[in-house]
XYZ file of C-alpha atoms in Angstrom:
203
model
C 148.103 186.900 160.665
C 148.753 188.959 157.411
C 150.948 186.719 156.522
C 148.813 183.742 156.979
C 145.824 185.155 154.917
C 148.343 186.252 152.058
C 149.002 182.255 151.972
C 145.394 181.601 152.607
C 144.207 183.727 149.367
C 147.019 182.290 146.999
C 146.016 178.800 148.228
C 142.140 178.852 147.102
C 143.212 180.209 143.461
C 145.283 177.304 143.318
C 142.671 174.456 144.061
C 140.595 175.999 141.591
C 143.057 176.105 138.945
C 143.474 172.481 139.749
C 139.370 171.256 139.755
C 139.473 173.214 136.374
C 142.368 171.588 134.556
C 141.292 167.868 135.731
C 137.394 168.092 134.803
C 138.458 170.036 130.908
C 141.359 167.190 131.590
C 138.088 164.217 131.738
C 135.713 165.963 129.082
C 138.792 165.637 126.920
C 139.381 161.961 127.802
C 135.134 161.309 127.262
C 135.273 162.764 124.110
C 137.659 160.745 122.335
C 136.084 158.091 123.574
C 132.937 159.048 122.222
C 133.841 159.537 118.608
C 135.841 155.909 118.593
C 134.098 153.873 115.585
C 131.617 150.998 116.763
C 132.657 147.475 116.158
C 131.320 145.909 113.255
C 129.463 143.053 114.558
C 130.307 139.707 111.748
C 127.447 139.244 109.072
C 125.569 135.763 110.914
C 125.851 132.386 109.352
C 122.406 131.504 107.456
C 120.719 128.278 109.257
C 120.841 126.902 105.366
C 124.435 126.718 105.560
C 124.642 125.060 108.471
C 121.914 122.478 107.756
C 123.372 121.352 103.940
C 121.356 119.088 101.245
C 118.807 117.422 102.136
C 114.884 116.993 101.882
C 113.062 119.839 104.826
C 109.849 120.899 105.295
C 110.037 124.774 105.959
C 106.744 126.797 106.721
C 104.453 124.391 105.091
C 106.772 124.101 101.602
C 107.910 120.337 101.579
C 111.387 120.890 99.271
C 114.765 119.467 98.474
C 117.880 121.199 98.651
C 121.275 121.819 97.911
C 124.200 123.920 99.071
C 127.245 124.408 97.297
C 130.430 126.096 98.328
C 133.839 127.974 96.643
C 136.303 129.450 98.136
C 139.968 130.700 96.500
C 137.720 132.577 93.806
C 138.703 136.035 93.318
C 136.491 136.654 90.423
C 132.843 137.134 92.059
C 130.805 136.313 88.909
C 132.535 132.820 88.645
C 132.614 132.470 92.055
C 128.952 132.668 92.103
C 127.761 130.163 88.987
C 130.616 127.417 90.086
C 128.428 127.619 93.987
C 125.298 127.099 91.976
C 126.297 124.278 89.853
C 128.043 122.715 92.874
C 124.682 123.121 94.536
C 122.414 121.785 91.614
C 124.320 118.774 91.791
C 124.088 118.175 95.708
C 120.422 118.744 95.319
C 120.564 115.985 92.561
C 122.346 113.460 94.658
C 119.405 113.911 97.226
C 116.587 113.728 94.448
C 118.147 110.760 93.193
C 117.643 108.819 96.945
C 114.716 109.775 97.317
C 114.142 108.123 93.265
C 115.401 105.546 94.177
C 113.311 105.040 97.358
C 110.595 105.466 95.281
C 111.044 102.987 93.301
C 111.761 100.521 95.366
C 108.430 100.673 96.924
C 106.856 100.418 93.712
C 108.832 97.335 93.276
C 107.725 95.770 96.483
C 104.134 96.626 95.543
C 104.446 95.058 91.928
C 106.214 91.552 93.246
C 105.306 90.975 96.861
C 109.023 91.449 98.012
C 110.388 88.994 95.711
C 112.375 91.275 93.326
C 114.940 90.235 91.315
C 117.002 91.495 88.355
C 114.262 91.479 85.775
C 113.051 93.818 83.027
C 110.897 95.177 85.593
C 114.031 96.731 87.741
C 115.778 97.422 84.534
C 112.610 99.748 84.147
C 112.573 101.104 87.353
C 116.522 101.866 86.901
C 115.635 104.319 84.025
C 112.709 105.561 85.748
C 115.387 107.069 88.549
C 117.389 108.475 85.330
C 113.938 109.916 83.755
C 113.064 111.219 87.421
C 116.580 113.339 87.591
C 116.423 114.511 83.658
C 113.241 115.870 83.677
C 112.619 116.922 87.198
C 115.595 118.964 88.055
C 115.220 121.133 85.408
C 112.671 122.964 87.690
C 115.668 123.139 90.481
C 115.962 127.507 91.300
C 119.071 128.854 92.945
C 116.902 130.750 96.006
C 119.813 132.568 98.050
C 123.644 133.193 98.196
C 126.333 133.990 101.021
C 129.311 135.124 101.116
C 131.622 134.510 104.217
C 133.238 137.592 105.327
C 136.164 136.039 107.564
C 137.127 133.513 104.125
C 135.296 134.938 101.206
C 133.521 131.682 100.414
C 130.706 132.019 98.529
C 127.974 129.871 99.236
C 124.663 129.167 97.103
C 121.242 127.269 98.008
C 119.651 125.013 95.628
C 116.033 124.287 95.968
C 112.890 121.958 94.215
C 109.419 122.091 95.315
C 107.941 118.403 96.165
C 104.960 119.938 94.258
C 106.975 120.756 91.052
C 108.214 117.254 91.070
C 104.836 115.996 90.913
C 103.680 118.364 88.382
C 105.987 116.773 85.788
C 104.557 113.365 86.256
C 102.613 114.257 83.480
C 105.137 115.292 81.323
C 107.339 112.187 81.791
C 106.068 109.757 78.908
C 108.959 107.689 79.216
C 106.958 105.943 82.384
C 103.821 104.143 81.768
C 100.556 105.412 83.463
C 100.757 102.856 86.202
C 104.380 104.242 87.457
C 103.041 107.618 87.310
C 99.881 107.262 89.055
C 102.120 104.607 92.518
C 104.260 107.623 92.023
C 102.047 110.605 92.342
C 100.223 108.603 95.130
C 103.523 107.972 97.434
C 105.385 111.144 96.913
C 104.592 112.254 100.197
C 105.020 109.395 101.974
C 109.291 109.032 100.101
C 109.522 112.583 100.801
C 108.381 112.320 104.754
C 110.660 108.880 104.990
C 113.910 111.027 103.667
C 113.583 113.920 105.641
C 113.575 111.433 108.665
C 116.441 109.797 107.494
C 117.848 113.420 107.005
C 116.961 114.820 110.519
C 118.838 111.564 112.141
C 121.797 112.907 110.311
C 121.907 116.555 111.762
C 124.664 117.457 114.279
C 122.456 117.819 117.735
């Protein structure tokens, strides 16, 4: 029986010793675990990226835009202006369909349909030209984004609808009656291309 409690007593010592090591042996375990770094979740892809050039109505503010891209550009500053320009000049291929929309309509008004290669269309032709000269002067470079998994730098383009027909004035090249069909159907183009845009989005 002596015996037996001897064994007894250096038993119990023992099972503690082991409870002891394997719950220090667990905090050890959560604490590394704890001061592991988070992951850095990727910076999200702007909707205006996605969606390109075109001619959108966003909150209310009827607009055309642009969105140029560089990548391979180490050099940050020129990475930046080439995006812009590249984006000026997609916003200017849109400006110049909707132009040209434009004036076709006014040429349908001023000869029933029947239009042919007259003066007239020769007029309307550098009306388009006047249109993208003066108007896009007004075009502002509104955001920029930079792609972390590529680096390519991306820039938006934009010009109000409402800018566009505040230079109407200030286009003497056109005579008063362009001006004033203009002014009067800018909405209307502008409406007809951003349907014609919309068809085009990816679903």
């Amino acid at each position: 029986m002596t015996f037996l409690k001897k064994d007894r007593f250096l038993f119990v010592p023992l099972i503690g010793m082991l409870l002891i090591s394997s719950i220090f042996g667990c905090a050890g375990s959560k604490k590394e675990a704890a001061v592991a770094p988070p992951a850095q979740p990727a910076s999200a892809e702007p909707e205006w990226v996605r969606k390109g050039a075109g001619a959108f109505l966003n909150k209310g503010d009827k607009a055309f835009y642009g969105v140029g891209a560089v990548s391979g550009v180490m050099n940050k500053p020129l990475a930046r202006t080439t995006a812009d320009n590249r984006a000026r000049a997609e916003l200017a291929k849109v400006f110049e369909t909707y132009s040209a929309s434009l004036m076709r309509d006014y040429a349908a008004s001023t000869t029933a349909g029947d239009f042919k290669k007259t003066s007239e269309e020769q007029n309307i032709e550098q009306a388009v030209k006047t249109f993208s000269a003066a108007t896009l002067s007004g075009v502002v470079i509104v955001d920029h984004w930079t792609d972390p998994q590529d680096n390519t730098t991306y820039s938006l383009a934009k010009l109000d609808l409402e800018n566009f027909k505040e230079t109407l004035n200030k286009m003497k090249e056109l005579n008063a009656e362009v001006r004033d069909f203009v002014r009067k159907n800018a909405e209307k183009a502008f409406e007809k291309l951003e349907t014609e845009e919309q068809k085009r989005q990816p679903k």
